[in-house]
PDB file of C-alpha atoms in Angstrom:
ATOM      1  CA  MET A   1       0.464  -0.015   0.178  1.00 90.00           C
ATOM      2  CA  ARG A   2       1.543   3.501  -0.947  1.00 92.00           C
ATOM      3  CA  ILE A   3       1.070   6.442   1.231  1.00 93.00           C
ATOM      4  CA  GLY A   4      -1.982   8.124  -0.446  1.00 93.00           C
ATOM      5  CA  GLU A   5      -3.831   5.368   0.300  1.00 94.00           C
ATOM      6  CA  LEU A   6      -2.581   4.485   3.604  1.00 95.00           C
ATOM      7  CA  ALA A   7      -3.518   8.252   3.812  1.00 96.00           C
ATOM      8  CA  ARG A   8      -6.604   7.333   2.163  1.00 95.00           C
ATOM      9  CA  ALA A   9      -7.833   4.073   4.288  1.00 94.00           C
ATOM     10  CA  THR A  10      -7.007   6.089   7.776  1.00 95.00           C
ATOM     11  CA  GLY A  11      -8.514   9.936   6.712  1.00 95.00           C
ATOM     12  CA  THR A  12      -5.016  11.366   7.973  1.00 95.00           C
ATOM     13  CA  THR A  13      -2.367  12.831   5.697  1.00 96.00           C
ATOM     14  CA  ALA A  14       0.570  11.661   3.912  1.00 95.00           C
ATOM     15  CA  ARG A  15       2.768  14.016   5.255  1.00 96.00           C
ATOM     16  CA  ALA A  16       0.739  12.633   9.375  1.00 97.00           C
ATOM     17  CA  LEU A  17       2.269   9.794   8.160  1.00 96.00           C
ATOM     18  CA  ARG A  18       5.831  10.611   7.766  1.00 94.00           C
ATOM     19  CA  HIS A  19       5.555  12.234  10.998  1.00 96.00           C
ATOM     20  CA  TYR A  20       5.071   9.193  11.854  1.00 96.00           C
ATOM     21  CA  GLU A  21       7.833   7.596  10.847  1.00 94.00           C
ATOM     22  CA  GLN A  22      10.306  10.657  12.291  1.00 94.00           C
ATOM     23  CA  GLN A  23       8.782   9.664  15.467  1.00 94.00           C
ATOM     24  CA  GLY A  24       9.440   5.708  14.978  1.00 93.00           C
ATOM     25  CA  LEU A  25       5.741   5.208  15.519  1.00 94.00           C
ATOM     26  CA  ILE A  26       5.005   3.626  12.077  1.00 94.00           C
ATOM     27  CA  SER A  27       7.425   2.048   9.867  1.00 91.00           C
ATOM     28  CA  SER A  28       7.518   1.491   5.897  1.00 89.00           C
ATOM     29  CA  THR A  29       9.600  -0.133   3.497  1.00 90.00           C
ATOM     30  CA  ARG A  30      11.231   0.981   0.188  1.00 89.00           C
ATOM     31  CA  ALA A  31      10.366  -0.158  -3.714  1.00 89.00           C
ATOM     32  CA  PRO A  32      12.806  -0.403  -5.354  1.00 91.00           C
ATOM     33  CA  ASN A  33      11.646   2.425  -6.818  1.00 91.00           C
ATOM     34  CA  GLY A  34      12.149   4.535  -4.213  1.00 87.00           C
ATOM     35  CA  TYR A  35       7.837   5.338  -3.750  1.00 88.00           C
ATOM     36  CA  ARG A  36       7.143   4.251   0.792  1.00 86.00           C
ATOM     37  CA  GLU A  37       4.961   0.716   0.924  1.00 90.00           C
ATOM     38  CA  ASP A  38       3.201  -0.519   3.739  1.00 90.00           C
ATOM     39  CA  ASP A  39       1.538  -4.077   4.810  1.00 87.00           C
ATOM     40  CA  GLU A  40      -2.296  -4.241   5.547  1.00 84.00           C
ATOM     41  CA  GLY A  41      -1.268  -4.214   9.880  1.00 90.00           C
ATOM     42  CA  ALA A  42      -0.532  -0.444   9.112  1.00 94.00           C
ATOM     43  CA  ALA A  43      -3.639   1.100   8.625  1.00 95.00           C
ATOM     44  CA  VAL A  44      -4.739  -0.182  11.383  1.00 96.00           C
ATOM     45  CA  ARG A  45      -1.682   0.842  13.139  1.00 96.00           C
ATOM     46  CA  VAL A  46      -2.633   4.555  11.913  1.00 97.00           C
ATOM     47  CA  ARG A  47      -5.754   4.118  13.019  1.00 96.00           C
ATOM     48  CA  ASN A  48      -4.930   3.016  16.923  1.00 96.00           C
ATOM     49  CA  ILE A  49      -2.494   6.763  16.777  1.00 97.00           C
ATOM     50  CA  ARG A  50      -5.031   8.321  15.159  1.00 96.00           C
ATOM     51  CA  HIS A  51      -7.690   7.444  18.371  1.00 95.00           C
ATOM     52  CA  LEU A  52      -4.863   7.963  21.231  1.00 95.00           C
ATOM     53  CA  LEU A  53      -4.575  11.322  19.231  1.00 96.00           C
ATOM     54  CA  ASP A  54      -7.654  12.298  19.181  1.00 95.00           C
ATOM     55  CA  ALA A  55      -8.406  11.095  22.595  1.00 93.00           C
ATOM     56  CA  GLY A  56      -6.080  13.659  23.618  1.00 93.00           C
ATOM     57  CA  LEU A  57      -2.570  13.031  23.882  1.00 95.00           C
ATOM     58  CA  THR A  58       0.517  14.436  22.398  1.00 95.00           C
ATOM     59  CA  LEU A  59       2.727  12.028  19.897  1.00 95.00           C
ATOM     60  CA  GLU A  60       4.989  12.022  22.916  1.00 94.00           C
ATOM     61  CA  ASP A  61       2.659   9.964  24.706  1.00 95.00           C
ATOM     62  CA  VAL A  62       1.575   7.587  22.038  1.00 95.00           C
ATOM     63  CA  ALA A  63       4.882   6.580  22.238  1.00 93.00           C
ATOM     64  CA  ALA A  64       4.823   4.337  25.230  1.00 91.00           C
ATOM     65  CA  PHE A  65       1.662   2.245  23.113  1.00 90.00           C
ATOM     66  CA  SER A  66       4.515   1.646  20.605  1.00 89.00           C
ATOM     67  CA  ALA A  67       3.818  -2.234  21.776  1.00 89.00           C
ATOM     68  CA  CYS A  68       0.151  -2.694  21.350  1.00 90.00           C
ATOM     69  CA  LEU A  69      -0.771  -0.156  18.030  1.00 93.00           C
ATOM     70  CA  ASP A  70      -0.813  -3.139  16.094  1.00 92.00           C
ATOM     71  CA  GLY A  71      -4.011  -4.756  18.173  1.00 91.00           C
ATOM     72  CA  ASP A  72      -6.966  -3.855  19.422  1.00 91.00           C
ATOM     73  CA  VAL A  73      -6.223  -0.627  21.431  1.00 90.00           C
ATOM     74  CA  ALA A  74      -9.705   1.038  22.375  1.00 87.00           C
ATOM     75  CA  GLY A  75     -10.908  -1.963  23.538  1.00 89.00           C
ATOM     76  CA  ALA A  76      -8.165  -3.535  25.092  1.00 88.00           C
ATOM     77  CA  PRO A  77      -8.270  -3.237  29.060  1.00 90.00           C
ATOM     78  CA  PRO A  78      -6.073  -0.636  30.000  1.00 87.00           C
ATOM     79  CA  SER A  79      -2.447  -0.803  32.124  1.00 89.00           C
ATOM     80  CA  GLU A  80      -1.540   0.665  34.976  1.00 93.00           C
ATOM     81  CA  ARG A  81       0.917   2.832  32.760  1.00 92.00           C
ATOM     82  CA  GLY A  82      -1.626   4.032  30.859  1.00 91.00           C
ATOM     83  CA  LEU A  83      -4.170   5.027  33.135  1.00 94.00           C
ATOM     84  CA  GLU A  84      -0.416   6.850  34.479  1.00 95.00           C
ATOM     85  CA  ILE A  85      -0.782   9.210  31.067  1.00 95.00           C
ATOM     86  CA  ALA A  86      -4.177   9.798  30.414  1.00 94.00           C
ATOM     87  CA  ARG A  87      -4.000  11.181  34.395  1.00 97.00           C
ATOM     88  CA  GLY A  88      -0.749  12.858  33.396  1.00 96.00           C
ATOM     89  CA  ARG A  89      -2.654  14.323  30.143  1.00 96.00           C
ATOM     90  CA  LEU A  90      -5.903  14.734  31.712  1.00 96.00           C
ATOM     91  CA  ALA A  91      -3.996  17.108  34.688  1.00 97.00           C
ATOM     92  CA  VAL A  92      -2.711  19.200  31.561  1.00 96.00           C
ATOM     93  CA  LEU A  93      -5.344  20.264  30.083  1.00 95.00           C
ATOM     94  CA  ASP A  94      -7.173  20.500  33.009  1.00 97.00           C
ATOM     95  CA  ALA A  95      -4.164  23.323  33.225  1.00 98.00           C
ATOM     96  CA  ARG A  96      -4.941  24.888  30.014  1.00 97.00           C
ATOM     97  CA  ILE A  97      -8.881  24.965  30.346  1.00 97.00           C
ATOM     98  CA  ALA A  98      -8.091  27.280  33.835  1.00 98.00           C
ATOM     99  CA  ALA A  99      -5.419  29.750  32.243  1.00 98.00           C
ATOM    100  CA  GLN A 100      -8.107  30.398  29.523  1.00 98.00           C
ATOM    101  CA  THR A 101     -10.816  30.149  31.375  1.00 97.00           C
ATOM    102  CA  ALA A 102      -9.052  33.121  33.784  1.00 97.00           C
ATOM    103  CA  ALA A 103      -7.257  35.232  30.456  1.00 97.00           C
ATOM    104  CA  ARG A 104     -11.048  34.625  29.783  1.00 97.00           C
ATOM    105  CA  ASP A 105     -12.929  35.678  32.278  1.00 97.00           C
ATOM    106  CA  ARG A 106      -9.253  38.925  32.387  1.00 97.00           C
ATOM    107  CA  LEU A 107     -10.256  40.044  28.754  1.00 96.00           C
ATOM    108  CA  ALA A 108     -13.788  40.267  29.900  1.00 96.00           C
ATOM    109  CA  ALA A 109     -14.125  42.609  33.000  1.00 95.00           C
ATOM    110  CA  ALA A 110     -11.343  44.852  31.130  1.00 95.00           C
ATOM    111  CA  LEU A 111     -13.925  44.292  28.450  1.00 95.00           C
ATOM    112  CA  LEU A 112     -17.014  45.583  30.582  1.00 94.00           C
ATOM    113  CA  ARG A 113     -14.471  48.919  32.630  1.00 93.00           C
ATOM    114  CA  ALA A 114     -13.564  50.271  29.226  1.00 93.00           C
ATOM    115  CA  GLU A 115     -17.395  50.379  28.467  1.00 92.00           C
ATOM    116  CA  ARG A 116     -19.126  51.467  31.155  1.00 91.00           C
ATOM    117  CA  ARG A 117     -16.226  53.856  30.841  1.00 90.00           C
ATOM    118  CA  SER A 118     -17.345  54.608  27.009  1.00 87.00           C
ATOM    119  CA  GLY A 119     -20.588  54.831  28.464  1.00 79.00           C
ATOM    120  CA  GLY A 120     -21.254  52.065  24.885  1.00 64.00           C
ATOM    121  CA  GLY A 121     -21.369  49.219  27.257  1.00 54.00           C
ATOM    122  CA  ARG A 122     -24.664  49.346  28.243  1.00 53.00           C
ATOM    123  CA  ASN A 123     -26.590  47.383  25.601  1.00 52.00           C
ATOM    124  CA  ARG A 124     -23.741  44.926  25.191  1.00 53.00           C
ATOM    125  CA  ARG A 125     -23.673  41.352  26.305  1.00 55.00           C
ATOM    126  CA  ILE A 126     -19.553  40.706  27.410  1.00 53.00           C
ATOM    127  CA  GLY A 127     -18.050  37.873  25.596  1.00 55.00           C
ATOM    128  CA  GLN A 128     -20.527  38.882  22.145  1.00 53.00           C
ATOM    129  CA  ARG A 129     -18.250  37.195  19.524  1.00 53.00           C
ATOM    130  CA  GLY A 130     -17.167  39.066  16.127  1.00 50.00           C
ATOM    131  CA  ARG A 131     -19.053  41.822  16.650  1.00 48.00           C
ATOM    132  CA  VAL A 132     -18.137  45.303  16.216  1.00 45.00           C
ATOM    133  CA  PRO A 133     -19.579  48.589  17.583  1.00 48.00           C
ATOM    134  CA  ASP A 134     -20.870  50.817  15.342  1.00 48.00           C
ATOM    135  CA  THR A 135     -19.979  53.922  15.525  1.00 46.00           C
ATOM    136  CA  PRO A 136     -20.576  57.049  12.721  1.00 47.00           C
ATOM    137  CA  GLY A 137     -17.366  57.504  10.536  1.00 47.00           C
ATOM    138  CA  ALA A 138     -15.828  54.163  11.265  1.00 45.00           C
ATOM    139  CA  THR A 139     -14.598  52.701   8.464  1.00 51.00           C
ATOM    140  CA  GLY A 140     -13.565  49.619  10.577  1.00 51.00           C
ATOM    141  CA  PRO A 141     -12.120  48.839  14.136  1.00 54.00           C
ATOM    142  CA  THR A 142      -9.845  50.277  15.251  1.00 51.00           C
ATOM    143  CA  PRO A 143      -8.496  49.531  19.573  1.00 60.00           C
ATOM    144  CA  CYS A 144      -7.407  53.345  20.004  1.00 55.00           C
ATOM    145  CA  ALA A 145      -9.409  56.594  20.061  1.00 49.00           C
TER     146      ALA A 145
END
């Protein structure tokens, strides 16, 4: 199976497949003409990689699962190491979400203060996406007065 066929069969891109190979997650052989060739089992391996990435793991995390990527990763009972990796990644994601929520809250509070000072915030909702206040004579949004 050539790289384009593998990409189509797994719903990924040739570029992603080359990256997985560089990371040591998949391997291929080369045909005499230099084309990359993968066996049918590569599709299972790539689908498992995609499953783990879609669950929020990183490629570094996925590398720890290398020994079981050729089987049924989603249906297999989890190992203690696999659970440990998932818990660690979840903690990282929770911390990122908390930081983004705090940044959003600071921005919303600053926007509310600014709108109150300008008198333009009486009928506006904080967090309304893509809305630019109507300003007579303005040709577009500007952050400065």
